Coordinates of C-alpha atoms in Angstrom, one line a residue:
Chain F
X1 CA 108.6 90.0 160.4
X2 CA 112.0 88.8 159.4
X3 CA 114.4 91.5 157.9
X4 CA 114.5 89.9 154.8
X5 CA 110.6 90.8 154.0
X6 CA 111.4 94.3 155.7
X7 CA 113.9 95.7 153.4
X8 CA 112.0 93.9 150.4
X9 CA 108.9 96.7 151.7
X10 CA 111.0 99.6 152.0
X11 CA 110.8 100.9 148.9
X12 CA 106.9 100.8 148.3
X13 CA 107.3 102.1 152.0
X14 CA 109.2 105.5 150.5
X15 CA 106.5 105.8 148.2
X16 CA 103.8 105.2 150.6
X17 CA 102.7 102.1 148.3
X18 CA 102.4 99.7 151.4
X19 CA 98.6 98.7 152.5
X20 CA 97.7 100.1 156.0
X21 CA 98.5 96.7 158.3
X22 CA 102.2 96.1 156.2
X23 CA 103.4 100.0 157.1
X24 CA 102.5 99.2 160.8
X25 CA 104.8 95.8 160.7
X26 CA 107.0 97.3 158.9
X27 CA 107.1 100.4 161.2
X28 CA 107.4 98.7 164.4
X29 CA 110.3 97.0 162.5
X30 CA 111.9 99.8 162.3
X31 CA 111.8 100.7 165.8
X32 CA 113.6 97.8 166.9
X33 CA 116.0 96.8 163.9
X34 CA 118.7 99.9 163.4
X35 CA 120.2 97.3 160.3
X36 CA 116.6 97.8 158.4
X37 CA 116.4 101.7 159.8
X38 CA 120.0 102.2 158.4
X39 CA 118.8 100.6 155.2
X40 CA 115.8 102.3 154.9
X41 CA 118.2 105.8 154.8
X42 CA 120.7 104.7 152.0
X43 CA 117.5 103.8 150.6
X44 CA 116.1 107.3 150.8
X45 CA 119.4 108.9 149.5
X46 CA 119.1 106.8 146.4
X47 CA 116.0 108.0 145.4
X48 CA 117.2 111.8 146.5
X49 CA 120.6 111.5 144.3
X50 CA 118.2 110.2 141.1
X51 CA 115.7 113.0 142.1
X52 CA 118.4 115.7 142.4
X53 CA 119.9 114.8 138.6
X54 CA 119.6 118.0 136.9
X55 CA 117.0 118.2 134.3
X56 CA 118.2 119.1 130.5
X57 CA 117.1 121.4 128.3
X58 CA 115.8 120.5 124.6
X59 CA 117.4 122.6 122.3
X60 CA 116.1 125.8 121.0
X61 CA 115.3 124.3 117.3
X62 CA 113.6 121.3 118.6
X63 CA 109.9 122.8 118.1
X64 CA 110.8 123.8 115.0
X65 CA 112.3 120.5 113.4
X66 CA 108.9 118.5 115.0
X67 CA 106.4 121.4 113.6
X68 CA 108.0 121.0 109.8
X69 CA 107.8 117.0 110.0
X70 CA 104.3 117.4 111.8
X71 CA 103.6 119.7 108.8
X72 CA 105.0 117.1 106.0
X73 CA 103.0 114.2 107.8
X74 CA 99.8 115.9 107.2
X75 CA 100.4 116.6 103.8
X76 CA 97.8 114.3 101.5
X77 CA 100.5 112.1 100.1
X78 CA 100.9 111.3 96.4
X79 CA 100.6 108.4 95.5
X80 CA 103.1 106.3 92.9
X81 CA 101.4 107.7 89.8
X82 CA 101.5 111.5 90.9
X83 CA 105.4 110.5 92.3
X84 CA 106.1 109.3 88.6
X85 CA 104.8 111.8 86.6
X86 CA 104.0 115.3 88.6
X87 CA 105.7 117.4 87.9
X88 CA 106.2 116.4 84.1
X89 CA 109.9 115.9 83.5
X90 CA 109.7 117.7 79.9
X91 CA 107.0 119.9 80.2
X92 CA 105.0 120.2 77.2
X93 CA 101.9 121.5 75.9
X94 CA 99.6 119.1 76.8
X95 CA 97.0 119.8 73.6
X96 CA 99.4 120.0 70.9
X97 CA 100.6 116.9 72.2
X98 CA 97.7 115.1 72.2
X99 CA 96.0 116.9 68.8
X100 CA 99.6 115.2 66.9
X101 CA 99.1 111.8 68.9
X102 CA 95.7 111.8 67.3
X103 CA 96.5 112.8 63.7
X104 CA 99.4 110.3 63.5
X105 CA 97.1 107.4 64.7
X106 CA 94.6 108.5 62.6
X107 CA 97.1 108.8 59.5
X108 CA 98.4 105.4 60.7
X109 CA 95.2 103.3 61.1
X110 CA 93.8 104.9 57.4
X111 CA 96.7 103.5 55.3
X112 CA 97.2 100.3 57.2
X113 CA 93.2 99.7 57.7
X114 CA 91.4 101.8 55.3
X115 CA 88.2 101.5 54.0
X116 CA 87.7 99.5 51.0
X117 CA 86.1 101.6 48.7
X118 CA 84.8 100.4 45.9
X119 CA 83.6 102.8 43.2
X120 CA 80.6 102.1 40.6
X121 CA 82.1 100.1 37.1
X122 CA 80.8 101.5 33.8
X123 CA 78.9 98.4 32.6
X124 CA 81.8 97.4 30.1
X125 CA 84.3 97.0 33.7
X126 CA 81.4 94.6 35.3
X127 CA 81.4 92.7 32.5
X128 CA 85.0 91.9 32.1
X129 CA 85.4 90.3 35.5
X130 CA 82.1 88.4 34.5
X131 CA 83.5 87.4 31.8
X132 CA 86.8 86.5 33.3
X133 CA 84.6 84.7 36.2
X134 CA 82.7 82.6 33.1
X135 CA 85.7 81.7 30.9
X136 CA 87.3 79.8 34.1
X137 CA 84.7 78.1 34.4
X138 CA 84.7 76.1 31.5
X139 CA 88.7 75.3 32.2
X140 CA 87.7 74.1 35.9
X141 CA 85.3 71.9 34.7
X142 CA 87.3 70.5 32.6
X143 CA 90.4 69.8 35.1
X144 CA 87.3 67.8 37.1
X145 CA 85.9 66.1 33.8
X146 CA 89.6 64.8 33.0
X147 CA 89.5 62.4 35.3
X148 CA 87.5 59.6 34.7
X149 CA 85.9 57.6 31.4
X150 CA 83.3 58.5 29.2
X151 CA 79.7 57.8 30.8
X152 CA 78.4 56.3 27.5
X153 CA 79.6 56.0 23.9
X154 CA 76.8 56.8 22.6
X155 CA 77.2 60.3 23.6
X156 CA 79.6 62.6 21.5
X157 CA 78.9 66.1 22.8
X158 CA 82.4 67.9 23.2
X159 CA 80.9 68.1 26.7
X160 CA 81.4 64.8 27.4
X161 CA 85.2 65.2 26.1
X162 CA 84.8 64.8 29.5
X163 CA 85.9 61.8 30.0
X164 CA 83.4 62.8 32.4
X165 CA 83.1 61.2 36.0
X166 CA 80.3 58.4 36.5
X167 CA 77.3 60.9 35.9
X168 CA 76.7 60.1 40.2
X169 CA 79.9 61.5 40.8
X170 CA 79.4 64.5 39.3
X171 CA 75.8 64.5 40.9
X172 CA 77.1 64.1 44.2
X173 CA 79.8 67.3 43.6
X174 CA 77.2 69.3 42.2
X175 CA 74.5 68.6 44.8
X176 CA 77.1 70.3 47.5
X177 CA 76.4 73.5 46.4
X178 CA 73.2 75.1 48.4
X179 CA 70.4 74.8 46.1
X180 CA 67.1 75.4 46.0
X181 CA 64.3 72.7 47.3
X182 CA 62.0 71.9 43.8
X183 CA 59.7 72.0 46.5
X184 CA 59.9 75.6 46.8
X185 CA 56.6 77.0 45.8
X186 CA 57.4 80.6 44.6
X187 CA 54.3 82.4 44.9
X188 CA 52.4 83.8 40.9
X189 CA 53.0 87.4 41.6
X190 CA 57.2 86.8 41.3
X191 CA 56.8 84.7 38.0
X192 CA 54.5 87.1 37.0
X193 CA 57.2 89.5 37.5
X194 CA 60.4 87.4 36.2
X195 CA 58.3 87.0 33.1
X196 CA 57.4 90.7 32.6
X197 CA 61.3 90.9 32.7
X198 CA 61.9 88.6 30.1
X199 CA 59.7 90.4 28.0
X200 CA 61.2 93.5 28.5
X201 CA 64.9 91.9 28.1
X202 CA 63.6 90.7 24.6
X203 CA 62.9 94.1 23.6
X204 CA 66.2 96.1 24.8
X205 CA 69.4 95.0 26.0
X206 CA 69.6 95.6 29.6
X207 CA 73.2 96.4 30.8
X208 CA 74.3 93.5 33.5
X209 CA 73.8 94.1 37.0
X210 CA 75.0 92.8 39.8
X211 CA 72.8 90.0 41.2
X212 CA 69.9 90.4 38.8
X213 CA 68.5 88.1 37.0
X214 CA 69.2 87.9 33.5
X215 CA 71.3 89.5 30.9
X216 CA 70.8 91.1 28.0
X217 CA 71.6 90.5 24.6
X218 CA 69.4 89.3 21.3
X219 CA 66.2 88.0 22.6
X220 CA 65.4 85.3 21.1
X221 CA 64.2 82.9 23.9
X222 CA 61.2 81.7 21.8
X223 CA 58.1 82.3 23.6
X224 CA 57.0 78.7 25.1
X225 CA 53.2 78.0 26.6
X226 CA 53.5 79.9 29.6
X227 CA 50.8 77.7 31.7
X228 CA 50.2 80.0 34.7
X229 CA 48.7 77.2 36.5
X230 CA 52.3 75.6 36.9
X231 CA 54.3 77.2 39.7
X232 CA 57.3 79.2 38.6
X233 CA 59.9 77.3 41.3
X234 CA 61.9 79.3 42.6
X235 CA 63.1 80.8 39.7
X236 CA 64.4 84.1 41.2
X237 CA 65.7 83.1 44.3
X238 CA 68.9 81.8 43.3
X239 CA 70.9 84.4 40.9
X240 CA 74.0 82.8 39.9
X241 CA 76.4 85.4 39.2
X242 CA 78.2 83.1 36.6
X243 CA 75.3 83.1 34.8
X244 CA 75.8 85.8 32.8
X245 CA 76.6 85.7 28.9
X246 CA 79.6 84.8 27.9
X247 CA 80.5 85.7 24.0
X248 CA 83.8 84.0 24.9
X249 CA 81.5 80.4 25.2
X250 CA 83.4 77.5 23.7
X251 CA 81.5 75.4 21.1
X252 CA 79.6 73.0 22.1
X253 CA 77.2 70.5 20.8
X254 CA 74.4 68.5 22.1
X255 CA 72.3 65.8 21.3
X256 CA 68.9 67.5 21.1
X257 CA 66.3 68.6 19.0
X258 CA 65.2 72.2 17.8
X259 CA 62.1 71.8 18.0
X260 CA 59.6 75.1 17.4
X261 CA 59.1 76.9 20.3
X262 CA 62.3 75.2 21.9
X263 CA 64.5 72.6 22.0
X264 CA 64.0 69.1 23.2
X265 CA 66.3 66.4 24.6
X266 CA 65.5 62.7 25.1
X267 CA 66.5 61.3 28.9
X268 CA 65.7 57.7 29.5
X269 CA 66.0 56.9 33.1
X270 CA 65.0 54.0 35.0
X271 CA 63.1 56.0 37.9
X272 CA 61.2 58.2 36.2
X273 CA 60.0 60.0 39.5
X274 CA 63.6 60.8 41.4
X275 CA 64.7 61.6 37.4
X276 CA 61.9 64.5 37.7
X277 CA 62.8 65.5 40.7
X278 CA 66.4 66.0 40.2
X279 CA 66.2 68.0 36.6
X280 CA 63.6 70.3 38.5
X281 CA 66.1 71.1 41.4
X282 CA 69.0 71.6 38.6
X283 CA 67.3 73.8 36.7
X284 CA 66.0 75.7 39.7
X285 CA 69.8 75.9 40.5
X286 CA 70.8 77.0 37.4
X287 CA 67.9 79.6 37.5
X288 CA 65.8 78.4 35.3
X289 CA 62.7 78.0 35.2
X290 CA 60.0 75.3 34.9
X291 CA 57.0 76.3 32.8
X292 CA 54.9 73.0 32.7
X293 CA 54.9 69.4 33.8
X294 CA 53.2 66.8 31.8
X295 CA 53.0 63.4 33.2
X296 CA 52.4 60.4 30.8
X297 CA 52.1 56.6 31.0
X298 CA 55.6 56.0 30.5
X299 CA 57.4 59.7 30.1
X300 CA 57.1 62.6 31.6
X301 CA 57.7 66.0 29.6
X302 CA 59.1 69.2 31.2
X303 CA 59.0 72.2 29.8
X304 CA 61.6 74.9 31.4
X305 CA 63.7 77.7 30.4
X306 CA 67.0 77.9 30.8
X307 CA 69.7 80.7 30.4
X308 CA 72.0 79.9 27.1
X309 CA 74.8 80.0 29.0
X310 CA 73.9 77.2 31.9
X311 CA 72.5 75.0 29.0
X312 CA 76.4 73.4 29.1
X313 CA 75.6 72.6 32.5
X314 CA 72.5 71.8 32.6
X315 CA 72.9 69.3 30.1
X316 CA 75.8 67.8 31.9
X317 CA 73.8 67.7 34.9
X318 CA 70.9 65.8 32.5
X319 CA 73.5 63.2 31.6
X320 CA 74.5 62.1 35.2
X321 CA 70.5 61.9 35.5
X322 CA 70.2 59.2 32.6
X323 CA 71.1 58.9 28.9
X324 CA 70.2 61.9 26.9
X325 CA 69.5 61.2 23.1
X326 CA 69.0 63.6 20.2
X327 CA 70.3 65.3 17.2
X328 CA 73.3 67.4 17.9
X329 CA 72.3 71.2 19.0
X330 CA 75.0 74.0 18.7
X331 CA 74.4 75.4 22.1
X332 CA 76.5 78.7 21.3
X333 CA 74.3 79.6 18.6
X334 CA 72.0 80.0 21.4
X335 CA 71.5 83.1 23.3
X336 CA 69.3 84.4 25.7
X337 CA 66.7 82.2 27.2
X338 CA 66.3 79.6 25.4
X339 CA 63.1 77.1 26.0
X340 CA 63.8 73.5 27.1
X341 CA 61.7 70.6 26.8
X342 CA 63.3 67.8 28.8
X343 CA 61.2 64.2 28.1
X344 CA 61.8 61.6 30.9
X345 CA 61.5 58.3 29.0
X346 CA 61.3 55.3 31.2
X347 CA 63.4 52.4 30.2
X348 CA 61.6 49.1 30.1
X349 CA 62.8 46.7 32.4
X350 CA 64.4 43.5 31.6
X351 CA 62.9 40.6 31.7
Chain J
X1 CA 98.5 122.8 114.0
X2 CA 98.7 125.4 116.5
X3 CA 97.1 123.2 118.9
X4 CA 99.8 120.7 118.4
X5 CA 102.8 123.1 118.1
X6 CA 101.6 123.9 122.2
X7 CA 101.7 120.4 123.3
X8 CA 104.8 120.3 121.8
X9 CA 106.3 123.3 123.6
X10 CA 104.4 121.9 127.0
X11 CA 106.0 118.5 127.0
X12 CA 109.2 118.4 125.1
X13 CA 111.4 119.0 128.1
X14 CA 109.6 116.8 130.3
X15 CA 109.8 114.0 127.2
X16 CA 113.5 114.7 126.6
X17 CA 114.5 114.1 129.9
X18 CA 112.6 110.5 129.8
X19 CA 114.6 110.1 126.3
X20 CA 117.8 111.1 127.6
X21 CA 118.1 109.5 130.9
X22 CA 117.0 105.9 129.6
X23 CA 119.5 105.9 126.2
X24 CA 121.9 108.1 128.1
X25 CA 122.7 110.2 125.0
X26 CA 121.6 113.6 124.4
X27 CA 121.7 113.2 120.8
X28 CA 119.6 110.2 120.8
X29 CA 117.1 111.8 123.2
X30 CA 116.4 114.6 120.8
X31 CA 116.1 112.0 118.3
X32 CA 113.5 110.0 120.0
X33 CA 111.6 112.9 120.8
X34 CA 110.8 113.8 117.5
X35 CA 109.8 110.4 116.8
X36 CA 107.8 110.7 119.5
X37 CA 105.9 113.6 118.5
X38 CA 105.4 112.4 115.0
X39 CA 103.9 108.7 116.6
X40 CA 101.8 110.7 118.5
X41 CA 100.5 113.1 115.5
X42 CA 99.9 110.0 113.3
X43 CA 98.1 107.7 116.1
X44 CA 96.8 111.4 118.0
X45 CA 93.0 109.1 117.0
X46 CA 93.5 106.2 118.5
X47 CA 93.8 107.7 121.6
X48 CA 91.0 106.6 123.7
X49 CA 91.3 108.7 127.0
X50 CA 92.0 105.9 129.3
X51 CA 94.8 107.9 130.6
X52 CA 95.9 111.4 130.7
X53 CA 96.8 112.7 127.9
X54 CA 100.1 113.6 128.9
X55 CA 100.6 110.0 130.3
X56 CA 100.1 108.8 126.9
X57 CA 102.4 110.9 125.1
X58 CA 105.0 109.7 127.6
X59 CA 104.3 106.0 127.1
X60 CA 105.3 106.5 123.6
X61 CA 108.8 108.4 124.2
X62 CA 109.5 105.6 127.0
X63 CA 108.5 102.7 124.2
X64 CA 110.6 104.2 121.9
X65 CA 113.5 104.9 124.2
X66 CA 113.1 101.7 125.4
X67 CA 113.7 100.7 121.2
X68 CA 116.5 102.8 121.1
X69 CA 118.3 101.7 124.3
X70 CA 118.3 98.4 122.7
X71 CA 119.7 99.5 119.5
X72 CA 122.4 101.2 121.1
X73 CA 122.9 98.3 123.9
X74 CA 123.6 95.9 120.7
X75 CA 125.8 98.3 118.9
X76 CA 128.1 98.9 121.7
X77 CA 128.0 95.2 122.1
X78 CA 129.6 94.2 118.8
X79 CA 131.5 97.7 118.4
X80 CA 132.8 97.8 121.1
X81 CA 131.9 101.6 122.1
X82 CA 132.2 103.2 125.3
X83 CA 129.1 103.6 127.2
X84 CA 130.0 107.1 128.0
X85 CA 129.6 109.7 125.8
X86 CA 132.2 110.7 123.9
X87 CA 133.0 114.2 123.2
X88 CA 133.4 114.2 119.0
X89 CA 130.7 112.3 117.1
X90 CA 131.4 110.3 113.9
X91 CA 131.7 113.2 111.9
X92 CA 134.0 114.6 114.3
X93 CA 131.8 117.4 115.2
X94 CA 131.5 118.6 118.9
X95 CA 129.0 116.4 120.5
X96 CA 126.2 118.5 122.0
X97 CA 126.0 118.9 125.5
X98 CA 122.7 119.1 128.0
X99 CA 122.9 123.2 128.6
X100 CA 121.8 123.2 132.7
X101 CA 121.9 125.7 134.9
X102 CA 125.5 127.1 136.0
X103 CA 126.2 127.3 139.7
X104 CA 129.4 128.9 140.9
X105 CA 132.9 126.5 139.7
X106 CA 134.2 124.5 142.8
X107 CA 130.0 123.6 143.4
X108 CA 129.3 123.4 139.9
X109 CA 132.4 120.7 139.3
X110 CA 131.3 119.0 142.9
X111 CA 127.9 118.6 141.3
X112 CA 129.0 118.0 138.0
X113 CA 131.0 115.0 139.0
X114 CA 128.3 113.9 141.5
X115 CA 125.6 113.7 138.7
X116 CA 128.0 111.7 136.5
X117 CA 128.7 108.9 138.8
X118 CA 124.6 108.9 139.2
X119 CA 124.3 108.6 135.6
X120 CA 126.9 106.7 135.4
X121 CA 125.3 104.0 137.9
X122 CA 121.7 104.8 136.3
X123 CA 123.0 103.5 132.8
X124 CA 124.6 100.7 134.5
X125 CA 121.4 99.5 135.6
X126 CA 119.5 96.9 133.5
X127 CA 117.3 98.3 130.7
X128 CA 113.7 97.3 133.1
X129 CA 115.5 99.1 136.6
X130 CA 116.4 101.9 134.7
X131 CA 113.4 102.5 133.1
X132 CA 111.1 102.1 136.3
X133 CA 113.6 104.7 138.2
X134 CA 113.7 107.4 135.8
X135 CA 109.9 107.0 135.2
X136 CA 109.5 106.9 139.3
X137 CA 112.3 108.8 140.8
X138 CA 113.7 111.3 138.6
X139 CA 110.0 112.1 136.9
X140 CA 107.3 111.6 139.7
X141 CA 105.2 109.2 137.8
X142 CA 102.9 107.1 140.0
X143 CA 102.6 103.5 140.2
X144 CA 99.9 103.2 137.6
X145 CA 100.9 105.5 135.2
X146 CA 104.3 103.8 135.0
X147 CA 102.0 100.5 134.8
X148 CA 100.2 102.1 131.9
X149 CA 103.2 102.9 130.0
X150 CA 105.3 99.8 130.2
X151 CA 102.4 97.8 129.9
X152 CA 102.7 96.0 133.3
X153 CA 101.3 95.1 136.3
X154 CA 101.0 97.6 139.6
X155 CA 102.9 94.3 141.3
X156 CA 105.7 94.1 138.8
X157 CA 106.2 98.1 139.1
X158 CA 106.9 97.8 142.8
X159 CA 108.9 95.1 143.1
X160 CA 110.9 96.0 140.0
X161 CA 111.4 99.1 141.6
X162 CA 112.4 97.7 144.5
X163 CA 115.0 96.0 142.6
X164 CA 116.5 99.0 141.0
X165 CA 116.6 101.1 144.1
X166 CA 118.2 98.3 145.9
X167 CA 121.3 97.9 142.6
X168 CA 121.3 101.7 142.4
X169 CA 122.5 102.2 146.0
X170 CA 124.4 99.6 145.7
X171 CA 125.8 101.3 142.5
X172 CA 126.1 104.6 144.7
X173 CA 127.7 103.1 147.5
X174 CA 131.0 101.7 145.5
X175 CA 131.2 104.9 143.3
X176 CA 130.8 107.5 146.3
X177 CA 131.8 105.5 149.4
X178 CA 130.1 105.5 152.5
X179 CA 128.2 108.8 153.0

């Protein structure tokens, strides 16, 4: 084995790292080569020197300072919350604290979003807003009935001082409000019971209530044949809050007849079926009622009851149906329920 | 805690030595032994018994005094400090000093002097040579342990040593003259 790989052995040969056949080459070497032996020795005086360094001592605190880090890294840590807030940098009564925060949102939310309380009116209160509600009315119908020309010339009700939209028009506006189907088959026991109510209206005045269905004031609604085979149509299911008597009513005056036991007005129409149908829905709407149908060859008679204070409307409503004739009927003098007979006249057709 | 407190006691010297003969400062030894201990505490879990325990501990105060070394290898680079430890530290306090046993004057200068120009030549060495002879020479580890803590092969460890043995005497030779 050449010097070269010798010396490169010696060290694992110090340290006894050599396998069993390299220590015997290197050993017989050794005998022979004084160059290798010689470098084996500096060799071994290397290591000595490095073994003979003196060892140094830690210093005396050195436990100490590891323990009280050991210590501190086995502390549970705190996490960024606890770091941010514990301790408290103002301490402070944590109850008190909270009881104030509580009374100041209270106190806060009741005047900004209080309860709207509304306490019962004395019957004269509920009617002034009533009344208030009824009088504008009148003025809003008239803004709309400003805008267009008279339906017919014939007709000189201060209604129609309208220079009333075509009577479709006005149809087609009115018919937007949610109304009652005349379809609506209300069963005998409710006009049983809106008719006990009219007869108990006719012999007191009733205060006005919210929502109920008529008002109060000098009966006079003259008692028409109440036929009980004819279906009361939904006669109570549609209140209309601006129903309700209105002393402050302007005069008005309609073509129509006082007839006993009611008043009648003339409508000739051309259809006398869709006619029917639509003064049944607008008197439903109005919350009237419909007491009897009578079908003729060529007219049909209704007999209804109406509130004195829709008969304004209604009547408008009957002249966008077809041309209503009559003697002129102060509608104001009315009160109460008055008793409508509406006859459906069919106009002859050209020829 | 008590339990920890003794391994501490058992081991510091052994790991200080390591600490302070691979960085070649005292102060950073200390230093690096408490780091030590507290990488130990916090990974004590993940040890899995391959080795001694003792072997273990030491593989971390070599890893981290290898860290160091290199911190310090960099700074003197681009500071331009003195590898030799100077007496004042930056604050200009007295720079501590490895207390050792105290032979009589004319031996304990002779010896003095003797042990500097070893460690002089030991921190000379490259960072690999001078870790593989202070884990061999100067602390008795074997072969594999030093494997185990440098994370290396038994054939590197020998012929690295090999290496280091070979520059150290060369080392030795210049600063000493023939002996």
């Amino acid at each position: 084995m050449e010097c070269r790989n010798i010396r490169g052995r010696l060290s694992a040969y110090i340290d006894e790292a050599l396998s069993t056949q390299e220590k015997m080459a290197v050993d017989e070497h050794l005998k022979a080569c004084r160059e290798c032996a010689a470098s084996l020795a500096d060799l071994k005086k290397t290591v000595e020197c490095v073994k003979n360094l003196e060892s140094v001592e830690p210093p005396p605190w050195l436990t100490q300072k590891v323990m009280t880090r050991v210590r501190a890294e086995s502390q549970p840590r705190k996490g960024l919350f606890q770091k941010l807030l514990y301790p408290p940098l103002i301490k402070l009564p944590v109850g008190a604290v909270a009881t104030i925060a509580i009374a100041l949102t209270t106190i806060y939310v009741f005047r900004t979003i209080g309860p709207d309380i509304k306490l019962p009116k004395t019957p004269a209160g509920e009617m002034a807003p009533q009344v208030s509600q009824k009088e504008q009315q009148p003025s809003r119908r008239d803004t709309e009935a400003d805008k267009v020309a008279p339906v017919s010339p014939s007709l000189t009700s201060p209604i129609l001082l309208d220079k009333g939209r075509s009577g479709e028009e006005r149809r087609l506006d009115e018919r937007k409000a949610p109304a009652i189907s005349p379809e609506e088959q209300v069963p005998l026991k409710e006009a049983e019971r809106v008719r006990d109510r009219f007869e108990a209206s006719r012999k007191a005045p009733e205060p006005l209530k919210h929502a109920e269905l008529s008002q109060e004031q000098k009966p006079p609604a003259p008692a028409s044949e109440r036929d009980e085979s004819m279906p009361a149509a939904g006669a109570l299911a549609k209140k209309d809050a601006k129903s309700e008597a209105a002393p402050a009513m302007p005069r008005v005056k309609a073509p129509a007849e006082e007839k006993k036991g009611g008043i009648l007005i003339t409508v000739y129409v051309k259809d006398m079926e869709s006619a029917r149908r639509m003064i049944e829905k607008d008197v439903m709407e109005l919350g009237g009622e419909i007491i009897k149908k009578e079908s003729y060859k060529d007219k049909d008679i209704l007999s209804t009851k109406i509130e004195s204070k829709n008969l304004k409307e209604f009547y408008e409503r009957l002249m966008s149906v077809g041309q209503v004739k009559g003697k002129d009927v102060d509608f104001q003098k009315l009160k109460g329920e008055v008793s409508l007979s509406i006859e459906l006249v069919r106009i002859p057709e050209e020829r | 805690m008590a339990a920890f407190e003794e391994l501490v006691e058992r081991h510091q010297k052994r790991m200080l030595n390591i600490a302070y003969r691979m960085t070649g400062s005292y102060e950073d030894a200390y230093e690096v032994v408490q780091d030590a201990f507290i990488s130990a505490y916090r990974s004590i879990r993940g040890f899995e018994g391959k080795a001694l325990f003792s072997t273990w501990l030491y593989a971390i105060v070599a890893n981290l005094s290898r860290n160091r070394l290199k911190q310090l290898t960099t700074r003197s680079h681009y500071e331009g400090l003195s590898t030799d430890d100077p007496v004042l530290t930056d604050e200009g306090n007295l720079r501590l000093e490895a207390p050792s046993n105290v032979p009589p004057v004319d031996e304990q200068l002779e010896r003095r002097e003797l042990q500097q120009k070893v460690q002089g030549c030991i921190k000379a060495l490259d960072e690999e040579h001078r870790e593989v002879i202070v884990l061999r020479d100067m602390q008795g580890f074997s072969y594999d342990e030093i494997g185990y803590m440098l994370k290396i092969p038994g054939g590197t460890v020998k012929s690295r040593l090999s290496r280091a043995r070979e520059a150290l005497k060369n080392c030795l030779k210049k600063v000493l003259g023939e002996r």
